[in-house]
Coordinates of C-alpha atoms and ligand atoms in Angstrom, one line a residue:
X114 CA 96.0 -5.2 -48.2
X115 CA 93.9 -5.6 -45.0
X116 CA 90.9 -3.6 -44.7
X117 CA 90.6 -3.4 -41.0
X118 CA 92.9 -1.0 -39.1
X119 CA 93.1 -0.1 -35.5
X120 CA 92.9 3.7 -36.7
X121 CA 92.0 5.4 -39.9
X122 CA 92.9 9.0 -40.3
X123 CA 90.8 11.1 -43.0
X124 CA 93.2 13.9 -44.0
X125 CA 96.8 14.1 -44.5
X126 CA 97.4 17.7 -43.5
X127 CA 99.5 18.7 -40.6
X128 CA 96.9 17.6 -38.3
X129 CA 96.3 14.2 -39.9
X130 CA 99.8 13.0 -40.8
X131 CA 101.2 13.5 -37.4
X132 CA 98.2 11.6 -36.0
X133 CA 99.0 8.8 -38.3
X134 CA 102.7 8.7 -37.6
X135 CA 102.2 8.8 -33.7
X136 CA 99.8 6.0 -34.1
X137 CA 102.2 3.7 -35.7
X138 CA 104.8 4.8 -33.3
X139 CA 102.5 3.5 -30.6
X140 CA 102.4 0.0 -32.3
X141 CA 98.8 0.2 -34.0
X142 CA 97.9 -0.3 -37.5
X143 CA 96.8 3.0 -39.3
X144 CA 95.8 4.1 -42.6
X145 CA 95.8 7.8 -43.7
X146 CA 93.5 8.8 -46.5
X147 CA 94.0 12.0 -48.3
X148 CA 92.4 13.4 -51.3
X149 CA 94.6 16.4 -52.1
X150 CA 95.3 17.2 -55.8
X151 CA 97.7 19.9 -57.0
X152 CA 96.8 22.2 -60.0
X153 CA 98.7 19.7 -62.3
X154 CA 96.4 16.9 -61.0
X155 CA 99.3 15.0 -59.0
X156 CA 98.1 13.7 -55.6
X157 CA 100.2 14.7 -52.6
X158 CA 99.9 14.3 -48.8
X159 CA 100.6 17.5 -46.7
X160 CA 97.2 19.2 -47.0
X161 CA 96.9 23.0 -47.4
X162 CA 99.9 23.6 -45.3
X163 CA 102.5 21.9 -47.4
X164 CA 100.7 22.3 -50.8
X165 CA 99.1 25.8 -50.6
X166 CA 99.7 27.5 -47.4
X167 CA 102.6 27.7 -44.9
X168 CA 105.5 26.2 -46.9
X169 CA 104.9 27.7 -50.5
X170 CA 104.2 31.2 -48.9
X171 CA 107.3 31.0 -46.6
X172 CA 109.3 30.1 -49.7
X173 CA 108.1 33.0 -51.6
X174 CA 108.4 35.4 -48.4
X175 CA 112.0 34.3 -48.1
X176 CA 112.9 34.9 -51.9
X177 CA 111.0 38.1 -52.2
X178 CA 112.8 39.5 -48.9
X179 CA 116.1 38.5 -50.4
X180 CA 115.4 40.4 -53.6
X181 CA 114.0 43.3 -51.8
X182 CA 116.9 43.6 -49.2
X183 CA 119.5 43.3 -52.2
X184 CA 117.9 46.2 -54.0
X185 CA 117.1 48.4 -51.1
X186 CA 119.3 47.7 -48.1
X187 CA 122.5 46.0 -49.1
X188 CA 124.0 49.2 -49.9
X189 CA 124.1 50.3 -46.3
X190 CA 126.4 47.4 -45.6
X191 CA 128.7 48.6 -48.3
X192 CA 127.5 46.0 -50.9
X193 CA 126.8 47.6 -54.2
X194 CA 124.9 45.5 -56.8
X195 CA 123.9 46.5 -60.2
X196 CA 121.8 44.7 -62.8
X197 CA 119.8 42.9 -60.3
X198 CA 116.9 41.2 -62.1
X199 CA 113.8 39.3 -60.9
X200 CA 113.5 35.5 -62.6
X201 CA 110.0 35.0 -61.3
X202 CA 109.7 31.9 -63.2
X203 CA 113.0 30.4 -61.3
X204 CA 111.5 31.7 -58.1
X205 CA 108.1 29.9 -58.5
X206 CA 110.1 26.7 -59.7
X207 CA 112.1 26.8 -56.4
X208 CA 108.8 27.1 -54.5
X209 CA 107.3 24.3 -56.3
X210 CA 110.4 22.1 -55.6
X211 CA 110.5 22.9 -52.1
X212 CA 106.7 21.9 -51.8
X213 CA 107.2 18.6 -53.7
X214 CA 110.3 17.5 -51.7
X215 CA 108.2 18.3 -48.3
X216 CA 105.2 16.4 -49.5
X217 CA 107.4 13.3 -50.8
X218 CA 108.9 13.3 -47.4
X219 CA 105.6 12.7 -45.8
X220 CA 105.2 9.7 -48.2
X221 CA 108.6 8.6 -47.3
X222 CA 107.7 9.0 -43.4
X223 CA 104.5 6.9 -43.8
X224 CA 106.6 4.3 -45.6
X225 CA 109.4 4.2 -43.1
X226 CA 106.9 4.4 -40.2
X227 CA 104.6 1.7 -41.3
X228 CA 101.6 3.9 -42.1
X229 CA 99.3 2.8 -45.0
X230 CA 99.0 5.6 -47.4
X231 CA 95.5 5.6 -49.4
X232 CA 94.9 8.5 -51.7
X233 CA 91.3 9.3 -52.5
X234 CA 88.1 10.6 -50.7
X235 CA 87.2 9.2 -47.3
X236 CA 83.6 9.2 -45.9
X237 CA 82.8 8.0 -42.5
X238 CA 79.8 5.8 -42.4
X239 CA 78.0 4.6 -39.1
X240 CA 79.7 2.1 -37.0
X241 CA 83.4 3.4 -37.6
X242 CA 83.3 2.1 -41.2
X243 CA 84.9 4.3 -43.8
X244 CA 84.2 4.5 -47.6
X245 CA 87.3 5.0 -49.7
X246 CA 86.8 6.4 -53.3
X247 CA 90.2 6.3 -54.8
X248 CA 91.1 8.9 -57.4
X249 CA 90.2 6.4 -60.3
X250 CA 86.7 6.1 -58.9
X251 CA 87.2 2.6 -57.3
X252 CA 85.2 2.3 -54.1
X253 CA 86.0 0.0 -51.1
X254 CA 84.9 -0.2 -47.3
X255 CA 87.4 -0.1 -44.5
X256 CA 87.0 -0.6 -40.8
X257 CA 88.6 0.7 -37.9
X258 CA 88.4 0.9 -34.2
X259 CA 89.1 4.5 -34.1
X260 CA 88.6 7.2 -36.9
X261 CA 90.2 10.5 -36.9
X262 CA 88.7 13.3 -38.9
X263 CA 91.4 15.8 -40.0
X264 CA 89.6 17.2 -43.2
X265 CA 91.1 20.8 -42.6
X266 CA 89.6 24.0 -44.0
X267 CA 89.1 25.9 -47.4
X268 CA 89.1 29.6 -48.4
X269 CA 85.9 31.8 -47.6
X270 CA 84.4 33.1 -50.8
X271 CA 82.9 36.6 -50.5
X272 CA 79.5 36.8 -52.5
X273 CA 80.5 40.2 -53.4
X274 CA 83.6 39.0 -55.0
X275 CA 83.4 35.3 -56.2
X276 CA 86.6 33.7 -57.3
X277 CA 87.0 33.5 -61.1
X278 CA 90.5 31.9 -60.8
X279 CA 92.2 34.3 -63.0
X280 CA 91.5 38.0 -61.8
X281 CA 89.7 37.3 -58.5
X282 CA 91.7 34.5 -56.8
X283 CA 92.1 32.8 -53.5
X284 CA 95.6 32.3 -51.6
X285 CA 96.5 29.2 -53.5
X286 CA 96.3 31.0 -56.6
X287 CA 97.9 34.0 -55.4
X288 CA 101.1 31.8 -54.6
X289 CA 101.4 30.5 -58.0
X290 CA 101.1 33.8 -60.0
X291 CA 103.2 33.8 -63.1
X292 CA 103.6 37.4 -63.4
X293 CA 103.8 40.3 -61.2
X294 CA 100.5 42.3 -61.2
X295 CA 101.0 46.0 -61.5
X296 CA 98.0 46.7 -59.2
X297 CA 97.2 44.3 -56.6
X298 CA 94.1 44.4 -54.4
X299 CA 93.8 42.2 -51.4
X300 CA 90.6 41.8 -49.4
X301 CA 91.3 41.2 -45.8
X302 CA 94.3 42.4 -43.6
X303 CA 94.5 39.1 -41.7
X304 CA 97.8 36.8 -41.6
X305 CA 97.3 35.5 -45.1
X306 CA 96.5 38.9 -46.8
X307 CA 99.3 40.5 -45.1
X308 CA 101.7 37.9 -46.0
X309 CA 100.6 37.6 -49.6
X310 CA 100.4 41.5 -50.0
X311 CA 104.0 41.6 -48.8
X312 CA 105.5 39.0 -51.3
X313 CA 103.8 40.9 -54.4
X314 CA 104.7 44.4 -52.9
X315 CA 108.4 43.5 -52.8
X316 CA 108.3 42.1 -56.4
X317 CA 106.8 45.7 -57.4
X318 CA 103.1 45.4 -57.3
X319 CA 101.2 48.6 -56.0
X320 CA 99.3 46.7 -53.2
X321 CA 96.0 48.1 -51.8
X322 CA 94.5 46.1 -48.6
X323 CA 91.1 46.6 -47.9
X324 CA 90.0 45.7 -44.2
X325 CA 86.5 45.8 -43.1
X326 CA 87.4 46.3 -39.5
X327 CA 88.5 49.8 -38.2
X328 CA 91.1 48.2 -36.0
X329 CA 94.2 46.7 -37.4
X330 CA 95.0 43.0 -36.3
X331 CA 92.2 43.5 -33.9
X332 CA 92.4 40.4 -31.9
X333 CA 96.4 41.3 -31.3
X334 CA 98.0 43.4 -28.7
X335 CA 97.3 46.8 -29.8
X336 CA 100.8 48.2 -29.1
X337 CA 101.9 45.4 -31.3
X338 CA 99.4 46.0 -33.9
X339 CA 100.0 49.9 -34.2
X340 CA 103.8 49.3 -34.7
X341 CA 103.1 46.6 -37.2
X342 CA 100.7 49.0 -39.2
X343 CA 103.4 51.7 -39.1
X344 CA 106.1 49.4 -40.5
X345 CA 103.8 47.7 -43.2
X346 CA 102.6 51.2 -44.5
X347 CA 106.4 52.3 -44.6
X348 CA 107.1 49.5 -47.0
X349 CA 104.3 50.9 -49.4
X350 CA 101.3 48.5 -48.5
X351 CA 98.4 50.8 -48.9
X352 CA 96.2 49.4 -45.9
X353 CA 92.9 50.8 -45.9
X354 CA 90.8 50.3 -42.5
X355 CA 87.1 50.3 -42.2
X356 CA 86.9 49.3 -45.9
X357 CA 84.2 46.8 -46.4
X358 CA 84.2 45.4 -49.9
X359 CA 80.6 45.4 -51.5
X360 CA 81.3 44.3 -55.1
X361 CA 84.0 43.2 -57.5
X362 CA 83.6 43.3 -61.4
X363 CA 85.8 41.8 -64.0
X364 CA 86.1 44.2 -66.8
X365 CA 87.5 44.0 -70.3
X366 CA 89.5 41.2 -72.0
X367 CA 86.6 38.7 -72.2
X368 CA 85.8 36.1 -69.6
X369 CA 88.0 36.2 -66.6
X370 CA 89.5 39.4 -67.8
X371 CA 92.1 37.9 -70.1
X372 CA 95.5 39.7 -70.7
X373 CA 93.9 43.3 -70.9
X374 CA 91.3 42.9 -68.2
X375 CA 90.9 44.2 -64.7
X376 CA 88.8 44.2 -61.6
X377 CA 86.7 47.0 -60.4
X378 CA 86.2 46.9 -56.5
X379 CA 83.9 48.8 -54.9
X380 CA 83.8 49.1 -51.0
X381 CA 82.2 51.5 -48.3
X382 CA 84.0 53.2 -45.5
X383 CA 83.3 56.3 -43.5
X384 CA 83.4 58.7 -46.4
X385 CA 80.8 56.6 -48.4
X386 CA 81.2 54.4 -51.6
X387 CA 84.6 54.0 -53.0
X388 CA 85.9 52.3 -56.0
X389 CA 89.5 51.1 -57.1
X390 CA 90.6 49.3 -60.1
X391 CA 93.3 46.5 -59.8
X392 CA 94.6 43.9 -62.2
X393 CA 94.5 41.1 -59.7
X394 CA 92.3 40.7 -56.6
X395 CA 93.2 38.3 -53.8
X396 CA 90.2 37.5 -51.4
X397 CA 92.0 36.6 -48.2
X398 CA 89.0 36.9 -45.8
X399 CA 89.5 33.9 -43.7
X400 CA 88.9 30.0 -43.8
X401 CA 86.0 27.8 -43.2
X402 CA 86.1 24.2 -41.9
X403 CA 86.0 21.9 -44.7
X404 CA 83.7 18.7 -44.4
X405 CA 82.3 18.2 -47.7
X406 CA 81.1 14.7 -48.1
X407 CA 82.9 13.6 -45.1
X408 CA 80.0 12.4 -42.7
X409 CA 77.3 9.9 -44.1
X410 CA 73.8 10.3 -42.5
X411 CA 73.7 8.5 -39.2
X412 CA 77.2 8.9 -37.9
X413 CA 76.3 11.0 -35.0
X414 CA 79.0 13.3 -35.5
X415 CA 77.9 17.0 -34.9
X416 CA 78.7 20.3 -36.7
X417 CA 78.2 23.6 -35.0
X418 CA 76.4 26.6 -36.5
X419 CA 79.7 27.5 -38.4
X420 CA 80.3 24.0 -39.8
X421 CA 83.1 23.0 -37.3
X422 CA 82.9 19.5 -36.0
X423 CA 82.0 19.7 -32.4
X424 CA 84.7 18.4 -30.1
X425 CA 85.6 18.5 -26.3
X426 CA 89.1 19.5 -25.1
X427 CA 90.6 16.3 -25.9
X428 CA 89.3 16.4 -29.5
X429 CA 86.4 13.6 -28.8
X430 CA 83.4 14.2 -31.1
X431 CA 80.9 12.6 -28.7
X432 CA 80.7 9.5 -31.0
X433 CA 82.7 6.6 -29.2
X434 CA 86.0 6.2 -31.1
X435 CA 85.6 9.1 -33.5
X436 CA 88.0 12.1 -32.9
X437 CA 88.4 15.4 -35.0
X438 CA 91.5 17.6 -35.1
X439 CA 93.0 20.5 -36.7
X440 CA 91.3 23.3 -38.8
X441 CA 88.1 21.3 -38.9
X442 CA 87.6 22.0 -35.2
X443 CA 87.5 24.9 -33.0
X444 CA 90.4 27.1 -32.3
X445 CA 93.1 28.9 -34.1
X446 CA 93.5 27.6 -37.7
X447 CA 97.2 27.0 -37.3
X448 CA 99.3 24.0 -38.5
X449 CA 101.0 23.5 -35.1
X450 CA 97.8 23.6 -33.3
X451 CA 96.5 20.8 -35.5
X452 CA 99.8 18.8 -35.0
X453 CA 99.7 18.9 -31.4
X454 CA 96.1 18.0 -31.4
X455 CA 96.8 15.0 -33.9
X456 CA 99.6 13.6 -31.6
X457 CA 97.3 14.0 -28.4
X458 CA 94.6 12.1 -30.0
X459 CA 97.1 9.3 -31.2
X460 CA 98.5 8.9 -27.8
X461 CA 94.9 8.9 -26.0
X462 CA 93.8 6.1 -28.5
X463 CA 96.8 4.4 -27.3
X464 CA 95.9 4.6 -23.7
X465 CA 98.8 7.2 -23.1
X466 CA 98.8 10.6 -21.7
X467 CA 97.6 13.5 -24.0
X468 CA 97.0 17.0 -23.7
X469 CA 97.1 20.2 -25.4
X470 CA 97.6 23.5 -23.7
X471 CA 95.4 25.9 -25.5
X472 CA 96.6 28.9 -23.6
X473 CA 100.2 28.7 -25.0
X474 CA 99.7 28.6 -28.8
X475 CA 102.1 30.8 -30.5
X476 CA 101.1 32.7 -33.7
X477 CA 103.3 34.2 -36.3
X478 CA 102.9 36.5 -39.2
X479 CA 105.7 36.3 -41.5
X480 CA 106.0 39.8 -42.6
X481 CA 109.4 41.8 -42.3
X482 CA 109.5 42.6 -39.3
X483 CA 107.8 39.3 -38.2
X484 CA 105.0 39.6 -35.8
X485 CA 104.8 36.7 -33.2
X486 CA 102.6 36.3 -30.1
X487 CA 101.7 33.9 -27.3
X488 CA 99.3 34.4 -24.5
X489 CA 97.1 37.2 -23.6
X490 CA 97.3 40.8 -25.1
X491 CA 97.4 43.8 -22.8
X492 CA 94.0 44.5 -23.4
X493 CA 92.8 41.2 -22.5
X494 CA 94.9 41.1 -19.3
X495 CA 93.3 44.5 -18.6
X496 CA 89.8 43.2 -19.2
X497 CA 90.6 40.3 -16.7
X498 CA 91.0 42.8 -14.1
X499 CA 94.3 41.1 -12.9
X500 CA 96.9 43.6 -11.9
X501 CA 99.8 43.3 -14.3
X502 CA 103.2 44.9 -15.3
X503 CA 104.6 45.1 -18.6
X504 CA 108.2 45.3 -19.8
X505 CA 109.2 46.5 -23.3
X506 CA 112.6 46.3 -25.2
X507 CA 113.2 48.0 -28.4
X508 CA 115.4 46.1 -30.9
X509 CA 117.0 49.5 -31.4
X510 CA 118.9 48.8 -28.2
X511 CA 120.0 45.2 -29.4
X512 CA 123.5 45.0 -30.7
X513 CA 122.8 41.9 -32.8
X514 CA 119.8 43.5 -34.3
X515 CA 122.0 46.5 -35.1
X516 CA 124.4 44.3 -36.7
X517 CA 121.7 42.9 -38.8
X518 CA 120.4 46.2 -39.8
X519 CA 117.1 45.0 -38.4
X520 CA 116.3 47.4 -35.5
X521 CA 112.5 48.0 -36.2
X522 CA 110.3 46.5 -33.3
X523 CA 110.3 45.4 -29.6
X524 CA 109.7 42.6 -27.4
X525 CA 106.7 43.1 -25.0
X526 CA 106.3 40.9 -22.1
X527 CA 103.3 41.1 -19.8
X528 CA 103.4 39.4 -16.3
X529 CA 101.0 39.3 -13.4
X530 CA 101.7 41.6 -10.5
X531 CA 100.6 39.1 -7.9
X532 CA 102.7 36.0 -8.7
X533 CA 104.7 37.4 -11.5
X534 CA 103.5 34.5 -14.0
X535 CA 104.1 35.4 -17.7
X536 CA 100.6 36.1 -19.2
X537 CA 101.7 37.0 -22.7
X538 CA 104.6 37.9 -24.9
X539 CA 104.2 39.9 -28.1
X540 CA 107.2 40.4 -30.5
X541 CA 107.7 42.5 -33.8
X542 CA 111.0 42.3 -35.0
X543 CA 113.8 40.2 -36.7
X544 CA 112.9 36.3 -36.4
X545 CA 110.2 37.0 -33.9
X546 CA 108.8 33.7 -34.9
X547 CA 111.9 32.0 -33.7
X548 CA 112.2 34.2 -30.7
X549 CA 108.7 33.3 -29.4
X550 CA 109.5 29.8 -28.9
X551 CA 111.3 30.8 -25.5
X552 CA 108.3 32.6 -24.3
X553 CA 105.9 29.6 -25.2
X554 CA 108.2 27.2 -23.4
X555 CA 108.3 29.4 -20.5
X556 CA 104.5 29.9 -20.4
X557 CA 104.2 26.1 -20.9
X558 CA 106.2 25.8 -17.5
X559 CA 104.1 28.5 -16.0
X560 CA 107.3 30.5 -15.6
X561 CA 107.8 33.8 -13.9
X562 CA 109.2 37.0 -15.5
X563 CA 112.0 36.4 -12.7
X564 CA 112.7 32.9 -14.2
X565 CA 113.5 34.6 -17.6
X566 CA 115.5 37.3 -15.9
X567 CA 117.7 34.9 -14.2
X568 CA 118.3 32.8 -17.6
X569 CA 121.4 33.3 -19.4
X570 CA 121.2 34.3 -23.0
X571 CA 124.2 34.3 -25.5
X572 CA 125.6 37.7 -26.4
X573 CA 125.0 39.2 -28.9
X574 CA 121.7 37.5 -30.0
X575 CA 118.3 38.5 -30.7
X576 CA 117.2 36.5 -27.8
X577 CA 118.7 39.0 -25.3
X578 CA 115.7 41.2 -26.3
X579 CA 113.6 38.6 -24.6
X580 CA 115.7 38.6 -21.6
X581 CA 115.7 42.5 -21.4
X582 CA 111.9 42.6 -21.8
X583 CA 111.6 40.6 -18.9
X584 CA 114.1 42.6 -16.7
X585 CA 112.1 45.6 -18.1
X586 CA 108.9 44.3 -16.4
X587 CA 110.5 45.1 -13.1
X588 CA 112.2 48.1 -14.4
X589 CA 115.6 46.5 -14.2
X590 CA 116.5 46.4 -17.8
X591 CA 120.4 46.9 -18.2
X592 CA 120.4 47.9 -21.9
X593 CA 117.5 50.2 -22.2
X594 CA 116.1 53.0 -20.3
X595 CA 113.6 51.8 -17.8
X596 CA 110.2 53.7 -18.0
X597 CA 108.9 55.3 -15.1
Ligands
FAD833 P1 94.6 21.0 -44.1 O1 96.2 21.2 -44.1 O2 93.6 21.7 -44.9 O3 94.5 19.2 -44.6 C1 93.3 18.6 -44.7 C2 93.5 17.5 -45.7 O4 92.5 16.7 -45.8 C3 93.7 18.0 -47.2 O5 94.8 17.4 -47.8 C4 92.3 17.7 -47.8 O6 92.6 17.3 -49.2 C5 92.0 16.4 -47.0 N1 90.8 16.0 -47.0 C6 89.8 16.6 -46.7 N2 88.4 16.0 -46.6 C7 88.9 14.7 -47.0 C8 88.1 13.5 -47.3 N3 86.9 13.6 -47.1 N4 89.0 12.6 -47.6 C9 90.1 12.5 -47.9 N5 90.9 13.6 -47.7 C10 90.2 14.7 -47.3 N6 99.5 28.0 -40.5 C11 100.6 28.1 -39.8 O7 100.5 27.6 -38.5 N7 101.6 28.8 -40.1 C12 101.6 29.4 -41.4 O8 102.6 29.9 -41.7 C13 100.5 29.3 -42.3 N8 100.5 30.0 -43.4 C14 99.5 29.8 -44.2 C15 99.5 30.5 -45.4 C16 98.3 30.2 -46.1 C17 98.6 30.8 -47.7 C18 97.2 29.5 -45.8 C19 96.2 29.1 -46.8 C20 97.4 28.9 -44.5 C21 98.4 29.0 -43.7 N9 98.4 28.3 -42.5 C22 99.4 28.6 -41.8 C23 97.2 27.5 -42.0 C24 97.4 26.2 -42.2 O9 97.9 25.9 -43.5 C25 96.4 25.3 -41.7 O10 96.2 25.6 -40.1 C26 96.7 23.7 -41.5 O11 97.0 23.4 -43.0 C27 95.5 22.9 -41.0 O12 96.0 21.6 -41.2 P2 94.9 20.5 -41.2 O13 95.5 19.2 -41.3 O14 93.8 20.8 -40.2 O15 94.2 20.9 -42.7
AMP834 P1 91.8 36.2 -41.1 O1 90.4 35.6 -40.5 O2 92.9 36.5 -40.1 O3 92.4 35.5 -42.4 O4 91.5 37.6 -41.7 C1 90.4 37.9 -42.6 C2 90.2 39.4 -42.6 O5 89.4 39.8 -43.7 C3 89.4 39.8 -41.3 O6 90.1 40.8 -40.6 C4 88.1 40.5 -41.7 O7 87.6 41.4 -41.0 C5 88.5 40.7 -43.2 N1 87.2 40.8 -44.2 C6 86.1 39.9 -44.0 N2 85.2 40.3 -45.1 C7 85.5 41.5 -45.5 C8 85.1 42.4 -46.5 N3 83.9 42.3 -47.3 N4 85.6 43.5 -46.8 C9 87.1 43.6 -46.3 N5 87.5 42.9 -45.4 C10 86.9 41.9 -45.1

């Protein structure tokens, strides 16, 4: 095997593997180095997203939502079910099978596309050389004209609640639990905390979510956040805001708590020191860039004060021929953001056009109802001083949402008063994560709300709610009462 490549990508997650595939599509030689190993020790491409993040969480969210709906919601459709039982082992096997098929799929794409897969640890040495340490410890040196760093991120550990892998666990462990905890604590009401809390709540856990901030989803549009909080509380998630965790102690049952152990969690809120006892505690307080042993001294690649690899708008590190993409660089930690960066860099390396529009990155929380946003919140637009208008359309007025028995939530569209440009779209409701795609495309094309108003939407579909929200921005909604 040749040890010199046009491009070496370090990291085979959703930022790295698309960079490798696009590089090969562009006719260059490329290797992708990845060190991921699953809990059973098996190596797999796909990174956090496929192995421990997006895909397994969505598999469990889908299964648990079906279980919940069958028990709680099917009766209203005239479907009566008795003897419904949870087979968690089968549910978890399905999750693991999906992950395996998807990660095998990347290996197959590499093979078909001409990407050289290399499993093991990659370390950038000065002069665009890369040291590869295979899982068996064998070392070799590779060279490349360009190196793309895509080393991803890792869960943040709280000093007050260190992981023990059994009772105090990270998001990966929380996806692979073999039993439903009776009492579950979640630290952090961010995307991951809310999704994992929802999964186990639907399976019967009593879930308490402790969030240090007093505002729920502080960065989101607050009208959307208020509705989300209302809906999630209604489902029985006990979300406590302004609750900063100060300690967690595993009690009883020997090391790690054992079968009879528990976790005593202390937190402070406006009323003072509080304490709860749970069986399992998920720490979901965010992720940090992962760059352990990635850069040898003298490479010239800089990290910022939070540990992110410093890059410009085109993911150049400042060292000629060295690029960085995905969770290890600034910007939202989202798989699709990393994917677009990986593709951009591969195209720039090949001398083609490449650009990422950082103003139109969709963000989805896969709770029920789903929460999806793109662009600016009303608070951000207000703060910018630009005059704006808002259109809101409730799913209560959507025929399709009624047919689906999924009328909670709304579509909110914000457009500029001066030139009618769409500035932000915020959706809470059924399949919001799919509906947001239309808003992303509209913003990508700098569309006006009138553009959406004049676009025909099939009836009856959920997408009509986006159409009607655009009409509502000019108080011309047909299917809802326009607000004065
Ligand atoms: P990663 O996916 O972390 O991949 C990096 C890879 O590089 C890993 O395989 C790692 O082992 C490898 N690596 C690191 N250093 C080296 C080295 N020196 N040598 C060799 N290999 C190395 N995002 C979404 O957009 N949608 C979601 O629904 C979503 N859900 C999530 C749910 C959970 C529970 C979690 C934890 C995350 C979720 N995310 C979601 C976030 C998403 O997983 C990340 O944004 C995404 O995986 C980042 O991609 P990446 O390629 O930058 O990094
Ligand atoms: P995200 O970054 O979206 O994954 O969300 C993580 C959440 O965890 C943020 O909303 C933080 O405010 C919250 N958080 C961080 N530290 C603590 C803590 N000690 N106690 C409670 N919540 C915390």
